[in-house]
């Protein structure tokens, strides 16, 4: 199975994300495909599985961003699953994004138009933490040898 992926690049000094509009293809083996199919309906479980997988990080370092140790990125999309709202949410974002984040962050609020800004600010505060969890920092591999 082949995955189509896009990424965003995190600029730490500006605390902003920039789009990398290049689409990348990742070939999954049978075991990875099985795991993908189990997780594809749960967007954050899928994201975390990839983020924590050595095969995925190695692929990024070798194929997507070679010679980019220290670069900080995040997944923008996996096939039809889009994570763009995590990086570019604004108080003026559409209702569907508000509903998604209210559910994700367990925010209960009877929305009236005058309350939208308050809810949006709460979402943005919680997104500050969530965005940090989504960032993938490309690091050098280090082999730890036992000291005798």
Coordinates of N, CA and C in Angstrom, one line a residue:
X1 N 0.8 -1.2 0.0 CA 0.0 0.0 0.0 C 0.9 1.2 0.0
X2 N 0.4 2.2 -0.7 CA 1.2 3.5 -0.8 C 0.4 4.6 -0.1
X3 N 1.1 5.4 0.8 CA 0.5 6.5 1.4 C 1.0 7.8 0.7
X4 N 0.1 8.8 0.6 CA 0.4 10.1 0.1 C 0.5 11.0 1.4
X5 N 1.7 11.6 1.5 CA 1.9 12.5 2.7 C 2.3 13.9 2.3
X6 N 1.9 14.8 3.1 CA 2.4 16.2 3.0 C 2.8 16.6 4.4
X7 N 3.7 17.6 4.4 CA 4.2 18.0 5.7 C 4.2 19.6 5.8
X8 N 4.3 20.0 7.1 CA 4.5 21.4 7.4 C 5.8 21.5 8.1
X9 N 6.5 22.7 7.9 CA 7.8 22.9 8.6 C 7.6 23.9 9.7
X10 N 8.1 23.5 10.9 CA 7.9 24.4 12.1 C 9.1 25.3 12.2
X11 N 8.8 26.6 12.3 CA 9.8 27.6 12.5 C 9.7 28.0 14.0
X12 N 10.7 27.5 14.8 CA 10.6 27.6 16.2 C 10.8 29.1 16.6
X13 N 11.6 29.9 16.0 CA 11.8 31.3 16.4 C 10.5 32.1 16.2
X14 N 9.7 31.8 15.2 CA 8.5 32.5 15.0 C 7.3 31.8 15.5
X15 N 7.5 30.5 16.0 CA 6.4 29.7 16.5 C 5.3 29.6 15.4
X16 N 5.7 29.3 14.2 CA 4.8 29.2 13.1 C 5.1 28.0 12.2
X17 N 4.1 27.6 11.5 CA 4.2 26.5 10.5 C 4.1 27.0 9.1
X18 N 5.0 26.4 8.3 CA 5.0 26.8 6.8 C 4.6 25.6 6.0
X19 N 3.8 25.7 5.0 CA 3.4 24.6 4.2 C 4.6 24.1 3.3
X20 N 4.7 22.8 3.2 CA 5.6 22.2 2.2 C 4.6 21.5 1.3
X21 N 4.4 22.1 0.2 CA 3.3 21.6 -0.7 C 3.7 20.4 -1.6
X22 N 4.8 19.8 -1.3 CA 5.3 18.6 -2.1 C 4.6 17.4 -1.5
X23 N 4.0 16.6 -2.4 CA 3.4 15.3 -2.0 C 4.5 14.2 -2.1
X24 N 4.5 13.5 -1.0 CA 5.5 12.4 -0.9 C 4.8 11.0 -0.8
X25 N 5.3 10.0 -1.4 CA 4.7 8.7 -1.4 C 5.6 7.7 -0.6
X26 N 4.9 7.0 0.3 CA 5.6 6.1 1.2 C 4.9 4.7 1.0
X27 N 5.8 3.8 0.7 CA 5.3 2.4 0.5 C 5.3 1.6 1.8
X28 N 4.1 1.1 2.2 CA 4.0 0.3 3.4 C 4.1 -1.2 3.1
X29 N 4.7 -2.0 4.0 CA 4.7 -3.4 3.8 C 3.4 -4.0 4.3
X30 N 3.3 -5.3 4.3 CA 2.0 -5.9 4.7 C 1.6 -5.6 6.2
X31 N 2.6 -5.7 7.0 CA 2.4 -5.5 8.4 C 2.0 -4.1 8.7
X32 N 2.7 -3.1 8.1 CA 2.4 -1.7 8.2 C 1.0 -1.4 7.6
X33 N 0.7 -2.0 6.5 CA -0.6 -1.8 5.9 C -1.7 -2.2 6.9
X34 N -1.5 -3.4 7.5 CA -2.5 -3.9 8.5 C -2.7 -2.9 9.6
X35 N -1.6 -2.4 10.1 CA -1.7 -1.4 11.2 C -2.4 -0.1 10.7
X36 N -2.0 0.3 9.5 CA -2.6 1.5 9.0 C -4.1 1.3 8.9
X37 N -4.6 0.2 8.4 CA -6.0 -0.1 8.2 C -6.7 -0.1 9.6
X38 N -6.1 -0.5 10.6 CA -6.7 -0.6 12.0 C -6.8 0.9 12.5
X39 N -5.9 1.7 12.2 CA -5.8 3.1 12.8 C -6.4 4.2 11.9
X40 N -6.7 3.9 10.7 CA -7.0 5.0 9.7 C -8.3 5.8 10.1
X41 N -9.1 5.2 10.9 CA -10.4 5.9 11.3 C -10.2 6.7 12.6
X42 N -9.0 6.7 13.1 CA -8.7 7.5 14.3 C -7.5 8.3 14.0
X43 N -7.7 9.5 13.6 CA -6.7 10.4 13.0 C -5.5 10.6 13.9
X44 N -5.7 10.8 15.2 CA -4.5 11.0 16.1 C -3.8 9.8 16.4
X45 N -4.4 8.6 16.5 CA -3.7 7.4 16.7 C -2.9 7.0 15.5
X46 N -3.4 7.3 14.3 CA -2.6 7.1 13.1 C -1.4 8.0 13.1
X47 N -1.6 9.3 13.4 CA -0.5 10.2 13.4 C 0.6 9.8 14.3
X48 N 0.2 9.4 15.6 CA 1.2 9.0 16.6 C 1.9 7.7 16.2
X49 N 1.2 6.8 15.6 CA 1.8 5.6 15.1 C 2.9 5.9 14.2
X50 N 2.6 6.7 13.2 CA 3.7 7.1 12.2 C 4.8 7.8 12.9
X51 N 4.5 8.8 13.7 CA 5.4 9.7 14.3 C 6.4 8.9 15.2
X52 N 5.9 7.8 15.8 CA 6.7 7.0 16.7 C 7.4 5.8 16.0
X53 N 7.2 5.6 14.7 CA 7.7 4.5 14.0 C 9.1 4.8 13.4
X54 N 10.0 3.9 13.7 CA 11.4 4.1 13.1 C 11.4 4.1 11.6
X55 N 10.6 3.2 11.0 CA 10.6 3.1 9.5 C 10.2 4.5 8.9
X56 N 9.2 5.1 9.6 CA 8.7 6.4 9.1 C 9.8 7.5 9.3
X57 N 10.4 7.6 10.4 CA 11.4 8.6 10.7 C 12.6 8.4 9.8
X58 N 13.0 7.2 9.6 CA 14.1 6.9 8.7 C 13.8 7.3 7.3
X59 N 12.6 7.0 6.8 CA 12.1 7.4 5.5 C 12.2 8.9 5.3
X60 N 11.7 9.7 6.3 CA 11.7 11.1 6.3 C 13.2 11.6 6.1
X61 N 14.0 11.1 7.0 CA 15.4 11.5 7.0 C 16.2 11.1 5.7
X62 N 15.8 10.0 5.1 CA 16.5 9.5 3.9 C 15.9 10.1 2.6
X63 N 14.6 10.1 2.6 CA 13.9 10.4 1.3 C 13.3 11.8 1.2
X64 N 12.7 12.3 2.3 CA 11.9 13.5 2.3 C 12.8 14.7 2.6
X65 N 13.5 14.7 3.7 CA 14.4 15.8 4.1 C 15.8 15.3 4.4
X66 N 16.5 14.8 3.4 CA 17.9 14.3 3.7 C 18.8 15.5 4.1
X67 N 19.7 15.2 5.0 CA 20.6 16.3 5.5 C 19.9 17.4 6.2
X68 N 18.9 17.1 6.9 CA 18.1 18.1 7.6 C 18.0 17.8 9.1
X69 N 19.1 17.3 9.7 CA 19.1 17.0 11.1 C 18.8 18.3 11.9
X70 N 17.9 18.3 12.8 CA 17.5 19.5 13.6 C 16.3 20.1 13.0
X71 N 15.9 19.8 11.8 CA 14.6 20.3 11.2 C 13.4 19.8 12.0
X72 N 12.4 20.7 12.2 CA 11.2 20.3 12.9 C 10.1 20.4 11.9
X73 N 9.3 19.3 11.8 CA 8.2 19.2 10.8 C 7.0 18.6 11.5
X74 N 5.9 18.6 10.8 CA 4.7 17.9 11.3 C 4.0 17.4 10.1
X75 N 3.2 16.4 10.2 CA 2.4 15.8 9.1 C 1.2 16.7 8.8
X76 N 1.1 17.1 7.6 CA 0.0 17.9 7.2 C -1.2 17.1 6.7
X77 N -0.9 16.0 6.0 CA -1.9 15.1 5.6 C -1.4 13.7 5.3
X78 N -2.3 12.7 5.5 CA -2.0 11.3 5.2 C -3.2 10.9 4.4
X79 N -2.9 10.6 3.1 CA -4.0 10.3 2.2 C -5.1 11.4 2.3
X80 N -6.3 11.0 2.7 CA -7.4 12.0 2.8 C -7.5 12.5 4.2
X81 N -6.7 12.1 5.1 CA -6.8 12.7 6.5 C -5.9 14.0 6.5
X82 N -6.6 15.1 6.9 CA -5.9 16.4 6.9 C -5.8 16.9 8.3
X83 N -4.5 17.3 8.6 CA -4.2 17.8 10.0 C -4.0 19.3 9.9
X84 N -4.2 20.0 8.8 CA -3.9 21.4 8.6 C -4.5 22.2 9.7
X85 N -5.7 21.9 10.1 CA -6.4 22.7 11.2 C -5.6 22.8 12.4
X86 N -4.7 21.8 12.7 CA -3.9 21.9 14.0 C -2.9 23.0 13.9
X87 N -2.4 23.3 12.7 CA -1.3 24.3 12.5 C -1.8 25.7 12.2
X88 N -3.0 25.8 11.6 CA -3.5 27.1 11.1 C -4.8 27.5 11.6
X89 N -5.3 26.9 12.7 CA -6.5 27.3 13.3 C -6.5 28.7 13.7
X90 N -7.6 29.4 13.5 CA -7.7 30.8 13.9 C -9.1 31.0 14.5
X91 N -9.3 32.0 15.3 CA -10.6 32.3 15.9 C -11.7 32.4 14.9
X92 N -11.3 32.8 13.7 CA -12.2 33.0 12.6 C -12.4 31.7 11.8
X93 N -11.9 30.6 12.2 CA -12.0 29.3 11.4 C -13.4 28.9 11.4
X94 N -13.8 28.0 10.5 CA -15.1 27.5 10.3 C -15.7 26.7 11.4
X95 N -17.0 26.5 11.4 CA -17.7 25.8 12.5 C -17.2 24.4 12.6
X96 N -16.9 23.7 11.5 CA -16.5 22.3 11.5 C -15.2 22.1 12.3
X97 N -14.3 23.1 12.2 CA -13.1 23.1 13.0 C -13.3 23.3 14.5
X98 N -14.2 24.2 14.8 CA -14.6 24.5 16.2 C -15.2 23.2 16.8
X99 N -16.1 22.5 16.1 CA -16.7 21.3 16.6 C -15.7 20.2 16.8
X100 N -14.8 20.1 15.8 CA -13.7 19.0 16.0 C -12.9 19.3 17.2
X101 N -12.4 20.5 17.5 CA -11.6 20.8 18.6 C -12.4 20.8 19.9
X102 N -13.6 21.2 19.9 CA -14.4 21.1 21.1 C -14.6 19.7 21.6
X103 N -14.8 18.8 20.6 CA -14.9 17.4 20.9 C -13.5 16.8 21.4
X104 N -12.4 17.1 20.6 CA -11.1 16.6 21.0 C -10.7 17.1 22.4
X105 N -10.9 18.3 22.7 CA -10.4 18.9 24.0 C -11.5 18.9 25.0
X106 N -12.7 18.2 24.7 CA -13.7 18.1 25.7 C -14.1 19.5 26.3
X107 N -14.4 20.4 25.3 CA -14.8 21.8 25.7 C -16.3 21.8 25.5
X108 N -17.0 22.1 26.6 CA -18.5 22.2 26.5 C -18.8 23.7 26.6
X109 N -19.6 24.1 25.6 CA -20.0 25.5 25.6 C -21.1 25.6 24.7
X110 N -22.2 26.3 25.1 CA -23.3 26.6 24.2 C -22.8 27.8 23.4
X111 N -22.6 27.6 22.1 CA -22.0 28.6 21.3 C -23.1 29.6 20.8
X112 N -22.9 30.8 21.1 CA -23.6 31.9 20.5 C -22.6 32.7 19.8
X113 N -22.9 33.5 18.9 CA -21.9 34.3 18.1 C -21.0 35.1 19.0
X114 N -21.6 35.7 20.1 CA -20.7 36.5 21.0 C -19.7 35.7 21.8
X115 N -20.0 34.4 21.9 CA -19.1 33.5 22.6 C -18.0 32.8 21.8
X116 N -18.1 32.9 20.5 CA -17.2 32.2 19.6 C -15.8 32.6 19.8
X117 N -15.5 33.9 20.1 CA -14.1 34.3 20.3 C -13.6 33.6 21.6
X118 N -14.4 33.5 22.6 CA -14.0 32.9 23.9 C -13.6 31.4 23.7
X119 N -14.5 30.7 22.9 CA -14.2 29.3 22.6 C -13.0 29.2 21.8
X120 N -12.8 30.1 20.8 CA -11.7 30.0 19.9 C -10.4 30.2 20.7
X121 N -10.4 31.1 21.7 CA -9.2 31.4 22.5 C -8.9 30.2 23.3
X122 N -9.9 29.5 23.9 CA -9.6 28.3 24.6 C -9.0 27.2 23.7
X123 N -9.6 27.0 22.5 CA -9.0 26.1 21.6 C -7.5 26.4 21.3
X124 N -7.3 27.7 21.0 CA -5.9 28.1 20.7 C -4.9 27.8 21.9
X125 N -5.4 28.0 23.1 CA -4.6 27.7 24.3 C -4.2 26.2 24.4
X126 N -5.2 25.4 24.1 CA -5.0 23.9 24.2 C -4.2 23.4 23.0
X127 N -4.3 24.1 21.8 CA -3.6 23.7 20.7 C -2.1 24.0 20.8
X128 N -1.7 25.0 21.7 CA -0.3 25.3 21.9 C 0.4 24.0 22.4
X129 N -0.2 23.3 23.3 CA 0.4 22.1 23.8 C 0.3 20.9 22.8
X130 N -0.9 20.8 22.1 CA -1.1 19.7 21.2 C -0.1 19.8 20.0
X131 N 0.1 21.0 19.5 CA 1.0 21.2 18.4 C 2.4 20.8 18.7
X132 N 2.9 21.0 19.9 CA 4.2 20.6 20.4 C 4.3 19.0 20.3
X133 N 3.2 18.4 20.7 CA 3.2 16.9 20.6 C 3.3 16.4 19.2
X134 N 2.8 17.1 18.2 CA 2.7 16.7 16.8 C 4.0 16.9 16.1
X135 N 4.9 17.8 16.6 CA 6.2 18.1 15.9 C 7.1 16.9 16.0
X136 N 7.7 16.7 14.8 CA 8.7 15.6 14.7 C 10.1 16.3 14.5
X137 N 11.0 16.2 15.4 CA 12.3 16.8 15.2 C 13.3 15.7 14.7
X138 N 13.8 16.0 13.5 CA 14.8 15.1 12.9 C 16.1 15.1 13.6
X139 N 16.4 14.0 14.2 CA 17.6 13.9 15.1 C 18.6 12.8 14.5
X140 N 19.8 13.0 14.8 CA 20.8 12.0 14.4 C 20.5 10.7 15.2
X141 N 20.8 9.6 14.5 CA 20.7 8.3 15.2 C 22.0 8.2 16.0
X142 N 21.8 7.7 17.3 CA 23.0 7.5 18.1 C 22.9 6.1 18.7
X143 N 24.0 5.4 18.5 CA 24.2 4.1 19.1 C 24.7 4.2 20.5
X144 N 24.0 3.7 21.4 CA 24.5 3.7 22.8 C 25.2 2.4 23.1
X145 N 26.4 2.6 23.5 CA 27.2 1.4 23.9 C 27.3 1.4 25.4
X146 N 27.3 0.1 25.8 CA 27.3 0.0 27.3 C 28.7 0.3 27.8
X147 N 28.8 1.0 28.9 CA 30.1 1.4 29.5 C 30.3 0.3 30.5
X148 N 31.5 -0.3 30.4 CA 31.9 -1.3 31.4 C 32.8 -0.8 32.4

